[in-house]
Amino acid sequence: MADGRKYDMKGAPDRTPWGIEPTRRRKPQTQQQLTTSMKKRPLRELRRRVFSRYLINLQASPSGAVLLAGSGRSGTTWIADVLNHDNAYRLMFEPFHPRETVRLGFNPGFGYMRPDELAPERLAYAEKVFSGRVRSDWTDSQNRRFWCQETLIKDICAPLSLKWLRNAFPDLRIILAIRHPCAVVTSRIKMGWSTDLDVFRKDPAFVEDHLADILQDLEPFSTPFEQHLIQWCIDTIVPLRQLNPGDAQLVLFEHACLQPRQEFSRLLTFLGRPVPDDLETIAQRLSFTTQRTTQPAQPTDFIASWQKHVSEEQLECAMKILALFGLDRLYGPSPEPCIGADETNRLPTSYS
């Protein structure tokens, strides 16, 4: 499934890891700064090609892989940066995205997978991904290792097939990131992303499994804001319904912002990685897709930044859509989740 983004392999615009605002526009670059930036582009491109073509992969099986999945603009890049703060992993960027899978015949991408579905070609490709045998300028665009024994795969197209992947690869370690839908939607719209819900409406298996009871109720919601919000609900409800407790570690973006030591310590322990003393400082680093702009002073301001861009009418519609999917138990009108951090990993039980 395409995500509507515009891509430039020679450099992506930066954005804040916490929200979609800036409070003021970035200052224009001086001629000297612009010249320096232009000189760095060929170096970035060269580094990208070197890491993708000359990587020494010592990973023997999927047991050395970690899959970090989440809906687009959920903070997965920032979370991946924190988890890989010491460059312990090869970082693989969105191997299940249509940019990669279309050329292999999986059009449009991996898409929705029933947990017991037989798909030998997709299984073979997933095995290559989790064994570290997939290489391209795209997938290695953020990697900074020449050799690796473990791979951290960050992917926004995997949530609809997480249970299928869990069943196929029992040793695969999975982390699912979720963020407030209004923050995700306003960020997507700001970036000019599009969405096509017909992909789901035309999939009989998906309609039968997840939309049959509410398909008619969703028809009135047709604005870009509402369509993106439905997309977020789909990306979120499918793994929550299909996964069992213990299948994956769940992390809510807001909890990670407000309680970085608690949340990232839990994730790093799950991965068998040491917890650094300066974890809070590491968590404040800007990710690959963040924008260096003036930021609010407190994490509470970061997670609430979407409120400045959502009208009361839009928020009311959002709550109606969330209620149709049963996700109003997870997020409401407040920027913070409806559940505490200690309840996160009990979520799948509530939606199965």
C-alpha positions as a Markdown table, in Angstrom:
| # | Residue | x | y | z |
|---|---|---|---|---|
| 1 | Met | 0.0 | 0.0 | 0.0 |
| 2 | Ala | 1.4 | 3.4 | -1.0 |
| 3 | Asp | 1.7 | 5.9 | 1.7 |
| 4 | Gly | 1.4 | 9.1 | -0.4 |
| 5 | Arg | 4.9 | 10.4 | 0.4 |
| 6 | Lys | 7.2 | 12.2 | -2.0 |
| 7 | Tyr | 10.7 | 10.8 | -2.0 |
| 8 | Asp | 14.1 | 12.3 | -2.7 |
| 9 | Met | 16.9 | 9.9 | -2.2 |
| 10 | Lys | 19.4 | 12.7 | -2.2 |
| 11 | Gly | 18.1 | 14.1 | 1.1 |
| 12 | Ala | 14.9 | 14.3 | 3.0 |
| 13 | Pro | 13.5 | 17.4 | 4.7 |
| 14 | Asp | 13.9 | 17.5 | 8.5 |
| 15 | Arg | 11.1 | 17.6 | 11.0 |
| 16 | Thr | 10.7 | 17.7 | 14.8 |
| 17 | Pro | 10.4 | 14.2 | 16.4 |
| 18 | Trp | 7.7 | 15.4 | 18.7 |
| 19 | Gly | 5.1 | 17.1 | 16.5 |
| 20 | Ile | 4.2 | 18.8 | 13.3 |
| 21 | Glu | 4.6 | 22.4 | 14.3 |
| 22 | Pro | 7.3 | 24.7 | 14.0 |
| 23 | Thr | 6.6 | 27.8 | 16.0 |
| 24 | Arg | 8.5 | 29.8 | 13.5 |
| 25 | Arg | 10.0 | 29.1 | 10.1 |
| 26 | Arg | 13.5 | 28.1 | 9.6 |
| 27 | Lys | 15.8 | 31.1 | 8.9 |
| 28 | Pro | 17.0 | 31.3 | 5.3 |
| 29 | Gln | 20.5 | 29.9 | 4.8 |
| 30 | Thr | 23.3 | 32.2 | 4.1 |
| 31 | Gln | 25.3 | 31.7 | 0.8 |
| 32 | Gln | 28.1 | 30.1 | 2.8 |
| 33 | Gln | 25.6 | 27.7 | 4.5 |
| 34 | Leu | 24.0 | 26.9 | 1.2 |
| 35 | Thr | 27.3 | 26.2 | -0.4 |
| 36 | Thr | 28.3 | 23.9 | 2.4 |
| 37 | Ser | 25.0 | 22.0 | 2.2 |
| 38 | Met | 25.4 | 21.5 | -1.5 |
| 39 | Lys | 28.9 | 20.1 | -1.0 |
| 40 | Lys | 27.6 | 17.6 | 1.5 |
| 41 | Arg | 25.0 | 16.1 | -0.8 |
| 42 | Pro | 27.4 | 14.1 | -3.0 |
| 43 | Leu | 29.1 | 12.9 | 0.2 |
| 44 | Arg | 25.8 | 11.7 | 1.6 |
| 45 | Glu | 25.0 | 9.9 | -1.6 |
| 46 | Leu | 28.4 | 8.3 | -1.7 |
| 47 | Arg | 28.1 | 7.1 | 1.9 |
| 48 | Arg | 24.6 | 5.7 | 1.1 |
| 49 | Arg | 25.9 | 3.7 | -1.8 |
| 50 | Val | 29.0 | 2.4 | 0.0 |
| 51 | Phe | 27.0 | 1.2 | 3.0 |
| 52 | Ser | 24.4 | -0.6 | 0.8 |
| 53 | Arg | 26.9 | -2.2 | -1.6 |
| 54 | Tyr | 29.8 | -3.2 | 0.7 |
| 55 | Leu | 28.0 | -4.2 | 3.9 |
| 56 | Ile | 29.4 | -7.4 | 5.4 |
| 57 | Asn | 26.3 | -9.3 | 6.7 |
| 58 | Leu | 27.2 | -11.8 | 9.5 |
| 59 | Gln | 23.6 | -12.3 | 10.5 |
| 60 | Ala | 22.7 | -16.0 | 10.0 |
| 61 | Ser | 19.0 | -16.0 | 10.7 |
| 62 | Pro | 15.9 | -13.9 | 11.5 |
| 63 | Ser | 16.6 | -14.3 | 15.2 |
| 64 | Gly | 19.1 | -11.4 | 14.8 |
| 65 | Ala | 16.4 | -9.1 | 13.5 |
| 66 | Val | 14.2 | -6.5 | 15.3 |
| 67 | Leu | 11.1 | -5.1 | 13.5 |
| 68 | Leu | 10.0 | -1.7 | 14.6 |
| 69 | Ala | 6.6 | -1.1 | 13.0 |
| 70 | Gly | 4.1 | 1.7 | 13.2 |
| 71 | Ser | 1.8 | 3.9 | 11.1 |
| 72 | Gly | 3.6 | 6.6 | 9.1 |
| 73 | Arg | 4.5 | 9.7 | 11.1 |
| 74 | Ser | 4.1 | 7.8 | 14.4 |
| 75 | Gly | 7.7 | 8.6 | 15.5 |
| 76 | Thr | 9.2 | 5.3 | 14.4 |
| 77 | Thr | 12.3 | 7.0 | 13.0 |
| 78 | Trp | 13.0 | 8.8 | 16.3 |
| 79 | Ile | 12.4 | 5.6 | 18.3 |
| 80 | Ala | 14.8 | 3.7 | 16.0 |
| 81 | Asp | 17.4 | 6.4 | 16.5 |
| 82 | Val | 17.2 | 6.1 | 20.3 |
| 83 | Leu | 17.3 | 2.3 | 20.2 |
| 84 | Asn | 20.3 | 2.4 | 17.9 |
| 85 | His | 22.0 | 5.3 | 19.7 |
| 86 | Asp | 25.3 | 3.3 | 19.9 |
| 87 | Asn | 25.1 | 2.1 | 16.2 |
| 88 | Ala | 24.8 | -1.5 | 17.4 |
| 89 | Tyr | 22.4 | -2.5 | 14.6 |
| 90 | Arg | 22.4 | -2.3 | 10.9 |
| 91 | Leu | 19.4 | 0.0 | 10.3 |
| 92 | Met | 17.2 | -1.2 | 7.5 |
| 93 | Phe | 14.7 | 1.4 | 6.2 |
| 94 | Glu | 11.2 | 0.3 | 5.1 |
| 95 | Pro | 11.9 | -2.9 | 3.1 |
| 96 | Phe | 8.2 | -3.6 | 2.9 |
| 97 | His | 7.4 | -0.3 | 1.3 |
| 98 | Pro | 6.0 | -0.4 | -2.3 |
| 99 | Arg | 9.2 | 1.3 | -3.5 |
| 100 | Glu | 11.0 | -1.9 | -2.8 |
| 101 | Thr | 8.2 | -4.5 | -3.2 |
| 102 | Val | 6.7 | -3.4 | -6.4 |
| 103 | Arg | 9.8 | -4.3 | -8.4 |
| 104 | Leu | 9.5 | -7.7 | -6.9 |
| 105 | Gly | 5.9 | -8.2 | -7.9 |
| 106 | Phe | 4.2 | -7.5 | -4.6 |
| 107 | Asn | 2.0 | -4.7 | -5.7 |
| 108 | Pro | 0.9 | -2.6 | -3.8 |
| 109 | Gly | 3.4 | -3.6 | -1.2 |
| 110 | Phe | 2.8 | -6.3 | 1.4 |
| 111 | Gly | -0.6 | -4.9 | 2.4 |
| 112 | Tyr | -3.0 | -6.8 | 4.6 |
| 113 | Met | -2.2 | -10.4 | 5.5 |
| 114 | Arg | -4.4 | -12.8 | 7.4 |
| 115 | Pro | -2.4 | -14.6 | 10.1 |
| 116 | Asp | -2.8 | -18.0 | 8.5 |
| 117 | Glu | -2.4 | -16.9 | 4.9 |
| 118 | Leu | -0.2 | -18.9 | 2.6 |
| 119 | Ala | 2.1 | -16.6 | 0.6 |
| 120 | Pro | 5.3 | -18.5 | -0.3 |
| 121 | Glu | 6.8 | -15.6 | -2.4 |
| 122 | Arg | 6.2 | -13.0 | 0.3 |
| 123 | Leu | 7.5 | -15.5 | 2.9 |
| 124 | Ala | 10.7 | -15.9 | 1.0 |
| 125 | Tyr | 11.2 | -12.1 | 0.7 |
| 126 | Ala | 10.5 | -11.6 | 4.4 |
| 127 | Glu | 13.1 | -14.3 | 5.2 |
| 128 | Lys | 15.6 | -12.3 | 3.1 |
| 129 | Val | 14.7 | -9.1 | 5.0 |
| 130 | Phe | 15.0 | -10.6 | 8.4 |
| 131 | Ser | 18.2 | -12.4 | 7.6 |
| 132 | Gly | 19.8 | -9.2 | 6.4 |
| 133 | Arg | 20.1 | -10.2 | 2.8 |
| 134 | Val | 18.1 | -7.3 | 1.3 |
| 135 | Arg | 20.3 | -4.4 | 0.1 |
| 136 | Ser | 19.5 | -1.3 | -1.8 |
| 137 | Asp | 20.1 | 2.5 | -1.7 |
| 138 | Trp | 16.6 | 2.8 | -0.2 |
| 139 | Thr | 16.8 | 0.2 | 2.5 |
| 140 | Asp | 20.3 | 1.2 | 3.6 |
| 141 | Ser | 19.8 | 4.9 | 3.3 |
| 142 | Gln | 20.1 | 5.3 | 7.1 |
| 143 | Asn | 22.6 | 2.6 | 7.9 |
| 144 | Arg | 25.9 | 3.5 | 9.4 |
| 145 | Arg | 27.6 | 0.1 | 9.8 |
| 146 | Phe | 30.0 | -1.8 | 7.5 |
| 147 | Trp | 29.3 | -5.1 | 9.1 |
| 148 | Cys | 26.5 | -6.4 | 11.3 |
| 149 | Gln | 25.2 | -9.4 | 13.2 |
| 150 | Glu | 21.9 | -7.8 | 14.1 |
| 151 | Thr | 19.5 | -5.7 | 12.0 |
| 152 | Leu | 16.9 | -3.1 | 13.2 |
| 153 | Ile | 14.2 | -2.9 | 10.5 |
| 154 | Lys | 12.1 | 0.2 | 10.7 |
| 155 | Asp | 8.9 | -0.1 | 8.6 |
| 156 | Ile | 5.6 | 1.8 | 8.3 |
| 157 | Cys | 4.0 | -0.7 | 5.9 |
| 158 | Ala | 4.3 | -3.7 | 8.2 |
| 159 | Pro | 1.5 | -3.2 | 10.8 |
| 160 | Leu | -1.1 | -4.9 | 8.6 |
| 161 | Ser | 0.9 | -8.1 | 8.4 |
| 162 | Leu | 2.5 | -8.2 | 11.9 |
| 163 | Lys | 0.7 | -11.3 | 13.1 |
| 164 | Trp | 1.5 | -13.1 | 9.9 |
| 165 | Leu | 5.1 | -12.2 | 10.3 |
| 166 | Arg | 5.0 | -13.3 | 14.0 |
| 167 | Asn | 3.6 | -16.7 | 13.0 |
| 168 | Ala | 6.2 | -17.1 | 10.2 |
| 169 | Phe | 9.2 | -16.0 | 12.3 |
| 170 | Pro | 8.7 | -17.0 | 15.9 |
| 171 | Asp | 12.2 | -15.7 | 16.9 |
| 172 | Leu | 11.6 | -12.2 | 15.4 |
| 173 | Arg | 11.5 | -9.5 | 18.0 |
| 174 | Ile | 8.7 | -7.0 | 17.2 |
| 175 | Ile | 8.1 | -3.5 | 18.5 |
| 176 | Leu | 4.8 | -1.7 | 17.6 |
| 177 | Ala | 4.8 | 2.1 | 17.9 |
| 178 | Ile | 1.5 | 4.1 | 18.2 |
| 179 | Arg | 0.9 | 7.8 | 18.3 |
| 180 | His | -2.2 | 10.0 | 18.8 |
| 181 | Pro | -4.1 | 9.9 | 15.5 |
| 182 | Cys | -4.6 | 13.7 | 15.4 |
| 183 | Ala | -0.8 | 14.2 | 15.6 |
| 184 | Val | -0.2 | 11.6 | 12.9 |
| 185 | Val | -2.9 | 13.0 | 10.6 |
| 186 | Thr | -1.9 | 16.7 | 10.9 |
| 187 | Ser | 1.7 | 15.7 | 10.2 |
| 188 | Arg | 0.7 | 13.7 | 7.1 |
| 189 | Ile | -1.4 | 16.5 | 5.7 |
| 190 | Lys | 1.4 | 19.1 | 6.4 |
| 191 | Met | 3.8 | 16.9 | 4.4 |
| 192 | Gly | 1.3 | 16.5 | 1.5 |
| 193 | Trp | 0.7 | 12.8 | 1.9 |
| 194 | Ser | -2.3 | 11.2 | 0.2 |
| 195 | Thr | -4.3 | 8.1 | 1.1 |
| 196 | Asp | -6.3 | 5.7 | -0.8 |
| 197 | Leu | -8.9 | 3.7 | 1.3 |
| 198 | Asp | -10.2 | 1.9 | -1.8 |
| 199 | Val | -7.3 | -0.5 | -1.4 |
| 200 | Phe | -9.1 | -1.8 | 1.7 |
| 201 | Arg | -12.7 | -1.5 | 0.4 |
| 202 | Lys | -11.7 | -3.6 | -2.6 |
| 203 | Asp | -10.1 | -6.3 | -0.5 |
| 204 | Pro | -12.8 | -8.8 | 0.4 |
| 205 | Ala | -10.8 | -10.5 | 3.1 |
| 206 | Phe | -10.0 | -7.2 | 4.8 |
| 207 | Val | -13.7 | -6.0 | 4.6 |
| 208 | Glu | -14.8 | -9.3 | 6.1 |
| 209 | Asp | -12.3 | -9.3 | 8.9 |
| 210 | His | -12.3 | -5.6 | 9.9 |
| 211 | Leu | -14.8 | -3.4 | 8.1 |
| 212 | Ala | -18.0 | -5.3 | 7.5 |
| 213 | Asp | -19.9 | -3.9 | 10.5 |
| 214 | Ile | -18.9 | -0.3 | 10.1 |
| 215 | Leu | -18.3 | 0.2 | 6.3 |
| 216 | Gln | -21.6 | 2.1 | 5.8 |
| 217 | Asp | -20.9 | 4.2 | 8.9 |
| 218 | Leu | -17.6 | 5.4 | 7.5 |
| 219 | Glu | -19.0 | 6.6 | 4.2 |
| 220 | Pro | -19.9 | 10.2 | 5.4 |
| 221 | Phe | -16.2 | 10.8 | 6.4 |
| 222 | Ser | -14.7 | 12.1 | 3.2 |
| 223 | Thr | -12.4 | 15.0 | 3.9 |
| 224 | Pro | -8.6 | 14.5 | 3.8 |
| 225 | Phe | -8.4 | 14.8 | 7.6 |
| 226 | Glu | -11.1 | 12.1 | 8.0 |
| 227 | Gln | -9.6 | 9.8 | 5.4 |
| 228 | His | -6.2 | 9.9 | 6.9 |
| 229 | Leu | -7.7 | 9.3 | 10.3 |
| 230 | Ile | -9.5 | 6.2 | 9.0 |
| 231 | Gln | -6.1 | 5.1 | 7.6 |
| 232 | Trp | -4.6 | 5.5 | 11.1 |
| 233 | Cys | -7.4 | 3.4 | 12.6 |
| 234 | Ile | -6.8 | 0.6 | 10.1 |
| 235 | Asp | -3.1 | 0.6 | 10.7 |
| 236 | Thr | -3.7 | 0.5 | 14.5 |
| 237 | Ile | -6.7 | -1.8 | 15.0 |
| 238 | Val | -5.4 | -4.7 | 12.8 |
| 239 | Pro | -2.3 | -5.5 | 14.9 |
| 240 | Leu | -4.1 | -4.8 | 18.1 |
| 241 | Arg | -6.8 | -7.3 | 17.2 |
| 242 | Gln | -4.5 | -9.9 | 15.8 |
| 243 | Leu | -1.5 | -9.9 | 18.2 |
| 244 | Asn | -1.5 | -11.8 | 21.4 |
| 245 | Pro | 0.2 | -10.6 | 24.6 |
| 246 | Gly | 3.9 | -11.3 | 24.3 |
| 247 | Asp | 3.9 | -11.2 | 20.5 |
| 248 | Ala | 5.3 | -7.7 | 20.5 |
| 249 | Gln | 6.4 | -4.9 | 22.7 |
| 250 | Leu | 4.0 | -1.9 | 22.4 |
| 251 | Val | 5.2 | 1.7 | 22.9 |
| 252 | Leu | 3.0 | 4.8 | 22.8 |
| 253 | Phe | 4.8 | 7.8 | 21.4 |
| 254 | Glu | 3.5 | 10.1 | 24.1 |
| 255 | His | 4.7 | 7.8 | 26.9 |
| 256 | Ala | 8.1 | 7.7 | 25.3 |
| 257 | Cys | 8.2 | 11.5 | 25.2 |
| 258 | Leu | 7.0 | 12.0 | 28.8 |
| 259 | Gln | 8.8 | 9.1 | 30.4 |
| 260 | Pro | 11.8 | 8.3 | 28.1 |
| 261 | Arg | 13.8 | 6.5 | 30.7 |
| 262 | Gln | 11.0 | 4.2 | 31.7 |
| 263 | Glu | 9.9 | 3.4 | 28.2 |
| 264 | Phe | 13.2 | 3.1 | 26.4 |
| 265 | Ser | 14.7 | 1.2 | 29.3 |
| 266 | Arg | 11.9 | -1.3 | 28.8 |
| 267 | Leu | 12.5 | -1.6 | 25.1 |
| 268 | Leu | 16.3 | -1.8 | 25.4 |
| 269 | Thr | 16.0 | -4.5 | 28.1 |
| 270 | Phe | 13.6 | -6.4 | 25.7 |
| 271 | Leu | 16.3 | -6.3 | 23.1 |
| 272 | Gly | 19.0 | -7.3 | 25.5 |
| 273 | Arg | 20.8 | -4.0 | 25.1 |
| 274 | Pro | 22.4 | -2.0 | 28.0 |
| 275 | Val | 20.6 | 1.1 | 29.2 |
| 276 | Pro | 22.9 | 4.2 | 29.0 |
| 277 | Asp | 23.1 | 6.6 | 31.9 |
| 278 | Asp | 22.3 | 9.6 | 29.6 |
| 279 | Leu | 19.2 | 8.0 | 28.1 |
| 280 | Glu | 17.1 | 11.1 | 28.5 |
| 281 | Thr | 19.7 | 13.2 | 26.6 |
| 282 | Ile | 19.8 | 10.6 | 23.8 |
| 283 | Ala | 16.1 | 10.7 | 23.5 |
| 284 | Gln | 16.2 | 14.4 | 22.7 |
| 285 | Arg | 18.3 | 13.9 | 19.6 |
| 286 | Leu | 16.8 | 14.9 | 16.3 |
| 287 | Ser | 16.0 | 12.0 | 14.0 |
| 288 | Phe | 16.7 | 11.6 | 10.3 |
| 289 | Thr | 13.3 | 13.0 | 9.4 |
| 290 | Thr | 13.2 | 15.8 | 12.0 |
| 291 | Gln | 13.2 | 19.5 | 11.3 |
| 292 | Arg | 15.6 | 21.7 | 13.1 |
| 293 | Thr | 13.2 | 24.5 | 14.2 |
| 294 | Thr | 12.4 | 26.3 | 17.4 |
| 295 | Gln | 10.7 | 23.7 | 19.7 |
| 296 | Pro | 8.5 | 24.1 | 22.8 |
| 297 | Ala | 10.4 | 23.8 | 26.0 |
| 298 | Gln | 8.5 | 20.8 | 27.6 |
| 299 | Pro | 7.6 | 17.3 | 26.3 |
| 300 | Thr | 3.9 | 18.1 | 27.2 |
| 301 | Asp | 4.1 | 20.9 | 24.7 |
| 302 | Phe | 5.5 | 18.6 | 22.0 |
| 303 | Ile | 2.8 | 16.0 | 22.3 |
| 304 | Ala | 0.0 | 18.7 | 22.4 |
| 305 | Ser | 1.3 | 20.6 | 19.4 |
| 306 | Trp | -1.3 | 19.1 | 17.0 |
| 307 | Gln | -4.1 | 20.9 | 19.0 |
| 308 | Lys | -3.2 | 24.2 | 17.3 |
| 309 | His | -4.0 | 22.6 | 13.9 |
| 310 | Val | -7.2 | 20.7 | 14.6 |
| 311 | Ser | -10.6 | 22.5 | 14.8 |
| 312 | Glu | -13.3 | 21.5 | 17.3 |
| 313 | Glu | -15.3 | 20.1 | 14.4 |
| 314 | Gln | -12.4 | 18.0 | 13.2 |
| 315 | Leu | -11.8 | 16.7 | 16.7 |
| 316 | Glu | -15.4 | 15.8 | 17.1 |
| 317 | Cys | -15.3 | 13.8 | 13.8 |
| 318 | Ala | -12.1 | 12.2 | 15.0 |
| 319 | Met | -13.7 | 10.9 | 18.2 |
| 320 | Lys | -16.6 | 9.5 | 16.2 |
| 321 | Ile | -14.3 | 7.6 | 13.9 |
| 322 | Leu | -12.2 | 6.3 | 16.8 |
| 323 | Ala | -15.4 | 5.1 | 18.5 |
| 324 | Leu | -16.4 | 3.1 | 15.4 |
| 325 | Phe | -13.2 | 1.2 | 15.6 |
| 326 | Gly | -13.2 | 0.9 | 19.4 |
| 327 | Leu | -10.0 | 3.0 | 19.5 |
| 328 | Asp | -11.6 | 5.7 | 21.7 |
| 329 | Arg | -10.4 | 3.5 | 24.6 |
| 330 | Leu | -6.8 | 4.2 | 23.5 |
| 331 | Tyr | -7.0 | 7.9 | 22.6 |
| 332 | Gly | -9.4 | 10.7 | 23.3 |
| 333 | Pro | -9.5 | 14.5 | 22.9 |
| 334 | Ser | -6.5 | 14.9 | 25.2 |
| 335 | Pro | -3.0 | 14.7 | 23.8 |
| 336 | Glu | -2.1 | 12.0 | 26.3 |
| 337 | Pro | -3.3 | 8.3 | 25.9 |
| 338 | Cys | -6.3 | 7.1 | 27.8 |
| 339 | Ile | -4.1 | 4.3 | 29.4 |
| 340 | Gly | -1.0 | 4.5 | 31.5 |
| 341 | Ala | 2.4 | 3.2 | 30.4 |
| 342 | Asp | 2.1 | 0.2 | 32.6 |
| 343 | Glu | -1.0 | -0.9 | 30.7 |
| 344 | Thr | 0.5 | -0.7 | 27.3 |
| 345 | Asn | 1.4 | -4.4 | 26.8 |
| 346 | Arg | -2.0 | -5.5 | 27.9 |
| 347 | Leu | -3.6 | -3.7 | 24.9 |
| 348 | Pro | -3.9 | -6.7 | 22.5 |
| 349 | Thr | -6.2 | -8.5 | 25.0 |
| 350 | Ser | -8.6 | -5.6 | 24.9 |
| 351 | Tyr | -9.1 | -5.7 | 21.1 |
| 352 | Ser | -9.0 | -9.4 | 20.3 |
